[in-house]
mmCIF file of C-alpha atoms in Angstrom:
data_model
loop_
_atom_site.group_PDB
_atom_site.id
_atom_site.type_symbol
_atom_site.label_atom_id
_atom_site.label_comp_id
_atom_site.label_asym_id
_atom_site.label_seq_id
_atom_site.Cartn_x
_atom_site.Cartn_y
_atom_site.Cartn_z
ATOM 1 C CA MET A 6 -123.286 -21.795 189.957
ATOM 2 C CA LEU A 7 -125.716 -18.978 190.441
ATOM 3 C CA VAL A 8 -125.023 -15.639 188.749
ATOM 4 C CA LEU A 9 -126.874 -12.573 189.839
ATOM 5 C CA THR A 10 -127.033 -9.486 187.770
ATOM 6 C CA ALA A 11 -128.649 -6.167 188.459
ATOM 7 C CA CYS A 12 -130.112 -3.748 186.096
ATOM 8 C CA GLY A 13 -129.944 -0.120 186.990
ATOM 9 C CA VAL A 14 -129.389 3.330 185.732
ATOM 10 C CA THR A 15 -125.940 4.734 186.379
ATOM 11 C CA PRO A 16 -126.266 8.352 187.296
ATOM 12 C CA HIS A 17 -124.046 10.935 185.646
ATOM 13 C CA PRO A 18 -120.809 11.372 187.563
ATOM 14 C CA PRO A 19 -120.729 14.353 189.864
ATOM 15 C CA LEU A 20 -119.794 17.564 188.153
ATOM 16 C CA THR A 21 -118.147 20.805 189.226
ATOM 17 C CA ALA A 22 -119.757 24.166 188.505
ATOM 18 C CA ASP A 23 -117.623 24.842 185.462
ATOM 19 C CA GLN A 24 -118.597 21.522 183.833
ATOM 20 C CA ILE A 25 -122.323 22.290 183.707
ATOM 21 C CA ASN A 26 -123.534 24.130 180.599
ATOM 22 C CA PRO A 27 -124.068 27.674 181.756
ATOM 23 C CA LEU A 28 -126.808 29.702 180.210
ATOM 24 C CA GLN A 29 -125.166 32.572 178.408
ATOM 25 C CA ASP A 30 -127.602 35.316 179.320
ATOM 26 C CA PHE A 31 -130.668 35.411 181.457
ATOM 27 C CA ASP A 32 -133.442 37.894 180.783
ATOM 28 C CA TYR A 33 -136.285 37.769 183.225
ATOM 29 C CA ILE A 34 -139.555 36.900 181.707
ATOM 30 C CA ILE A 35 -142.628 38.626 183.180
ATOM 31 C CA GLY A 36 -145.449 36.433 184.292
ATOM 32 C CA PRO A 37 -148.876 36.596 185.995
ATOM 33 C CA GLY A 38 -148.724 37.991 189.519
ATOM 34 C CA ASP A 39 -145.538 39.961 188.967
ATOM 35 C CA GLU A 40 -145.680 43.592 190.157
ATOM 36 C CA ILE A 41 -144.158 45.988 187.614
ATOM 37 C CA GLU A 42 -143.350 49.698 187.728
ATOM 38 C CA ILE A 43 -143.869 51.569 184.478
ATOM 39 C CA PHE A 44 -141.875 54.791 184.443
ATOM 40 C CA VAL A 45 -142.605 57.297 181.626
ATOM 41 C CA TRP A 46 -139.755 59.792 181.402
ATOM 42 C CA GLY A 47 -141.000 63.426 181.475
ATOM 43 C CA ASN A 48 -144.624 62.273 182.129
ATOM 44 C CA GLU A 49 -144.667 61.430 185.821
ATOM 45 C CA GLU A 50 -148.487 61.371 185.829
ATOM 46 C CA LEU A 51 -148.244 58.267 183.640
ATOM 47 C CA THR A 52 -145.811 56.530 185.936
ATOM 48 C CA THR A 53 -147.585 53.706 187.694
ATOM 49 C CA THR A 54 -147.156 50.334 189.404
ATOM 50 C CA VAL A 55 -149.423 47.507 188.299
ATOM 51 C CA ASP A 56 -149.802 43.786 188.837
ATOM 52 C CA VAL A 57 -149.816 41.396 185.891
ATOM 53 C CA ARG A 58 -153.285 39.832 185.867
ATOM 54 C CA PRO A 59 -153.876 36.084 185.632
ATOM 55 C CA ASP A 60 -154.590 36.474 181.914
ATOM 56 C CA GLY A 61 -151.059 37.927 181.474
ATOM 57 C CA LYS A 62 -152.197 41.441 180.697
ATOM 58 C CA ILE A 63 -151.835 44.821 182.355
ATOM 59 C CA THR A 64 -153.834 48.021 182.218
ATOM 60 C CA THR A 65 -152.181 51.476 182.254
ATOM 61 C CA ARG A 66 -153.619 54.922 182.552
ATOM 62 C CA LEU A 67 -153.866 55.420 178.801
ATOM 63 C CA VAL A 68 -154.026 51.939 177.352
ATOM 64 C CA GLU A 69 -155.944 48.881 178.436
ATOM 65 C CA ASP A 70 -155.028 45.229 178.015
ATOM 66 C CA ILE A 71 -151.371 45.238 177.011
ATOM 67 C CA VAL A 72 -149.977 41.713 177.030
ATOM 68 C CA ALA A 73 -147.032 41.614 179.549
ATOM 69 C CA SER A 74 -146.656 37.945 180.320
ATOM 70 C CA GLY A 75 -143.927 36.155 178.342
ATOM 71 C CA LYS A 76 -142.030 39.404 177.628
ATOM 72 C CA THR A 77 -138.796 40.760 179.050
ATOM 73 C CA PRO A 78 -139.142 44.119 180.823
ATOM 74 C CA THR A 79 -137.359 45.783 177.892
ATOM 75 C CA ALA A 80 -139.745 44.304 175.327
ATOM 76 C CA LEU A 81 -142.717 45.352 177.412
ATOM 77 C CA ALA A 82 -141.352 48.906 177.620
ATOM 78 C CA ARG A 83 -141.059 49.083 173.846
ATOM 79 C CA ASP A 84 -144.654 47.847 173.449
ATOM 80 C CA ILE A 85 -145.890 50.514 175.917
ATOM 81 C CA GLU A 86 -143.953 53.189 174.120
ATOM 82 C CA GLU A 87 -145.671 52.172 170.873
ATOM 83 C CA ALA A 88 -149.131 52.131 172.538
ATOM 84 C CA TYR A 89 -148.431 55.534 174.135
ATOM 85 C CA SER A 90 -147.236 57.060 170.833
ATOM 86 C CA GLU A 91 -150.860 57.820 170.025
ATOM 87 C CA TYR A 92 -151.107 60.029 173.077
ATOM 88 C CA VAL A 93 -147.585 61.087 174.034
ATOM 89 C CA ARG A 94 -144.906 62.394 171.663
ATOM 90 C CA SER A 95 -141.625 60.355 171.825
ATOM 91 C CA ALA A 96 -142.498 58.497 175.013
ATOM 92 C CA VAL A 97 -139.519 56.873 176.725
ATOM 93 C CA VAL A 98 -140.635 54.077 179.021
ATOM 94 C CA SER A 99 -138.755 51.951 181.497
ATOM 95 C CA VAL A 100 -140.237 48.798 183.077
ATOM 96 C CA ILE A 101 -138.930 47.513 186.422
ATOM 97 C CA VAL A 102 -140.127 44.211 187.919
ATOM 98 C CA GLU A 103 -140.664 45.049 191.629
ATOM 99 C CA GLY A 104 -142.379 41.954 192.912
ATOM 100 C CA PHE A 105 -141.472 38.576 191.449
ATOM 101 C CA VAL A 106 -144.146 35.848 191.512
ATOM 102 C CA SER A 107 -144.063 34.690 187.951
ATOM 103 C CA ILE A 108 -144.465 31.363 186.207
ATOM 104 C CA PRO A 109 -142.885 28.009 187.189
ATOM 105 C CA SER A 110 -140.215 28.300 184.574
ATOM 106 C CA GLN A 111 -138.910 31.241 186.592
ATOM 107 C CA GLN A 112 -138.741 29.320 189.799
ATOM 108 C CA ILE A 113 -136.323 26.854 191.411
ATOM 109 C CA ARG A 114 -137.891 23.798 192.949
ATOM 110 C CA VAL A 115 -136.433 21.426 195.612
ATOM 111 C CA VAL A 116 -138.125 18.149 196.370
ATOM 112 C CA GLY A 117 -137.272 15.122 198.405
ATOM 113 C CA GLU A 118 -135.069 15.097 201.536
ATOM 114 C CA ALA A 119 -134.612 18.853 201.968
ATOM 115 C CA ALA A 120 -135.486 20.042 205.449
ATOM 116 C CA SER A 121 -138.234 22.264 203.842
ATOM 117 C CA PRO A 122 -138.906 21.294 200.230
ATOM 118 C CA LEU A 123 -140.262 24.268 198.368
ATOM 119 C CA LYS A 124 -140.244 26.401 195.273
ATOM 120 C CA ILE A 125 -138.740 29.847 195.291
ATOM 121 C CA PRO A 126 -138.598 32.608 192.685
ATOM 122 C CA PHE A 127 -135.305 32.647 190.739
ATOM 123 C CA SER A 128 -132.992 35.500 191.408
ATOM 124 C CA LYS A 129 -129.928 36.317 189.371
ATOM 125 C CA HIS A 130 -126.652 34.896 190.627
ATOM 126 C CA MET A 131 -128.436 32.351 192.834
ATOM 127 C CA THR A 132 -126.197 29.348 193.712
ATOM 128 C CA LEU A 133 -126.775 25.877 195.004
ATOM 129 C CA LEU A 134 -125.512 26.976 198.434
ATOM 130 C CA ASP A 135 -128.027 29.805 198.520
ATOM 131 C CA LEU A 136 -130.785 27.318 197.738
ATOM 132 C CA MET A 137 -129.654 24.971 200.507
ATOM 133 C CA ILE A 138 -129.708 27.825 203.005
ATOM 134 C CA GLU A 139 -133.262 28.722 201.809
ATOM 135 C CA VAL A 140 -134.556 25.139 202.371
ATOM 136 C CA GLY A 141 -132.816 24.686 205.664
ATOM 137 C CA GLY A 142 -130.297 22.031 204.540
ATOM 138 C CA LEU A 143 -130.854 18.354 204.303
ATOM 139 C CA THR A 144 -132.764 15.925 206.511
ATOM 140 C CA ASP A 145 -130.946 13.290 208.461
ATOM 141 C CA TYR A 146 -132.103 10.711 205.918
ATOM 142 C CA ALA A 147 -130.879 12.534 202.798
ATOM 143 C CA ASP A 148 -128.231 11.201 200.446
ATOM 144 C CA GLY A 149 -126.905 14.596 199.319
ATOM 145 C CA ASN A 150 -124.227 13.185 197.029
ATOM 146 C CA ARG A 151 -126.920 11.373 194.988
ATOM 147 C CA ALA A 152 -128.991 14.473 194.543
ATOM 148 C CA ILE A 153 -129.865 15.348 190.967
ATOM 149 C CA LEU A 154 -130.144 18.713 189.194
ATOM 150 C CA ILE A 155 -132.622 18.701 186.336
ATOM 151 C CA ARG A 156 -132.157 21.553 183.908
ATOM 152 C CA TYR A 157 -133.640 22.337 180.498
ATOM 153 C CA PHE A 158 -130.986 23.611 178.133
ATOM 154 C CA ASN A 159 -131.629 24.472 174.499
ATOM 155 C CA GLY A 160 -134.959 22.663 174.673
ATOM 156 C CA LYS A 161 -133.539 19.427 176.109
ATOM 157 C CA GLN A 162 -133.744 18.056 179.624
ATOM 158 C CA GLU A 163 -130.323 17.415 181.172
ATOM 159 C CA SER A 164 -129.595 15.944 184.571
ATOM 160 C CA TYR A 165 -126.494 16.207 186.743
ATOM 161 C CA THR A 166 -125.471 14.513 189.952
ATOM 162 C CA LEU A 167 -124.826 17.021 192.742
ATOM 163 C CA ARG A 168 -122.423 16.729 195.649
ATOM 164 C CA LEU A 169 -124.515 18.335 198.390
ATOM 165 C CA ASP A 170 -122.871 16.355 201.270
ATOM 166 C CA ASP A 171 -119.451 17.383 200.068
ATOM 167 C CA MET A 172 -120.481 20.986 199.959
ATOM 168 C CA LEU A 173 -122.479 21.184 203.154
ATOM 169 C CA GLU A 174 -120.598 18.769 205.417
ATOM 170 C CA ASP A 175 -117.022 19.032 204.101
ATOM 171 C CA GLY A 176 -117.088 22.622 202.890
ATOM 172 C CA ASP A 177 -116.111 21.669 199.297
ATOM 173 C CA ILE A 178 -117.055 24.870 197.568
ATOM 174 C CA SER A 179 -116.235 23.345 194.153
ATOM 175 C CA ALA A 180 -119.557 21.536 194.555
ATOM 176 C CA ASN A 181 -121.382 24.868 194.524
ATOM 177 C CA LEU A 182 -122.790 25.975 191.218
ATOM 178 C CA ALA A 183 -124.987 28.650 189.591
ATOM 179 C CA LEU A 184 -128.664 27.899 189.387
ATOM 180 C CA TYR A 185 -130.945 28.988 186.526
ATOM 181 C CA PRO A 186 -134.692 29.511 186.115
ATOM 182 C CA GLY A 187 -136.639 26.305 186.008
ATOM 183 C CA ASP A 188 -133.974 24.214 187.732
ATOM 184 C CA ILE A 189 -135.246 21.311 189.822
ATOM 185 C CA VAL A 190 -133.217 19.705 192.615
ATOM 186 C CA ILE A 191 -134.206 16.178 193.672
ATOM 187 C CA ILE A 192 -132.705 14.961 196.935
ATOM 188 C CA PRO A 193 -133.124 11.193 197.421
ATOM 189 C CA GLU A 194 -133.381 9.307 200.696
ATOM 190 C CA SER A 195 -130.270 7.352 201.778
ATOM 191 C CA TRP A 196 -130.475 3.615 201.266
ATOM 192 C CA PHE A 197 -129.305 2.910 204.822
#
């Protein structure tokens, strides 16, 4: 008698959107290449738009080399207020990110059997369906119900099985879920 056994990794069972750990709050983190508008209330001559340099710093009209990369817009605004306090009494600064380029941790990446695998900047309230529209859907060879979402949550990598075929072919909207910065979607090829 011949007994055959197979070793393999059993993927996590498919999950619905409410079963995946949602990130509680998302604050955009400024990165190199981002275009930011600095608005100084009551001092329009100091209002400017600048790009974050590759070294992560910006230069404003009064202060050179302020580190912007790795900060939220609010944190950067407070730093600029502090730097301007030497020149402007009670400066009130707002920072608005106008052009998002940023760092990979702020992007969503799709690899494998997407019609157009790519990376795109994260935008708040982005869903899996939005991402599938952006990449043009799946190839004819994709196994969408074996697709994997890789997400880093509280410093740990977690992976979830997605149900892309159910969502795209059958209209099962329960397979749609919110995406978060740094998410990676891997779409495997069908075995047959």
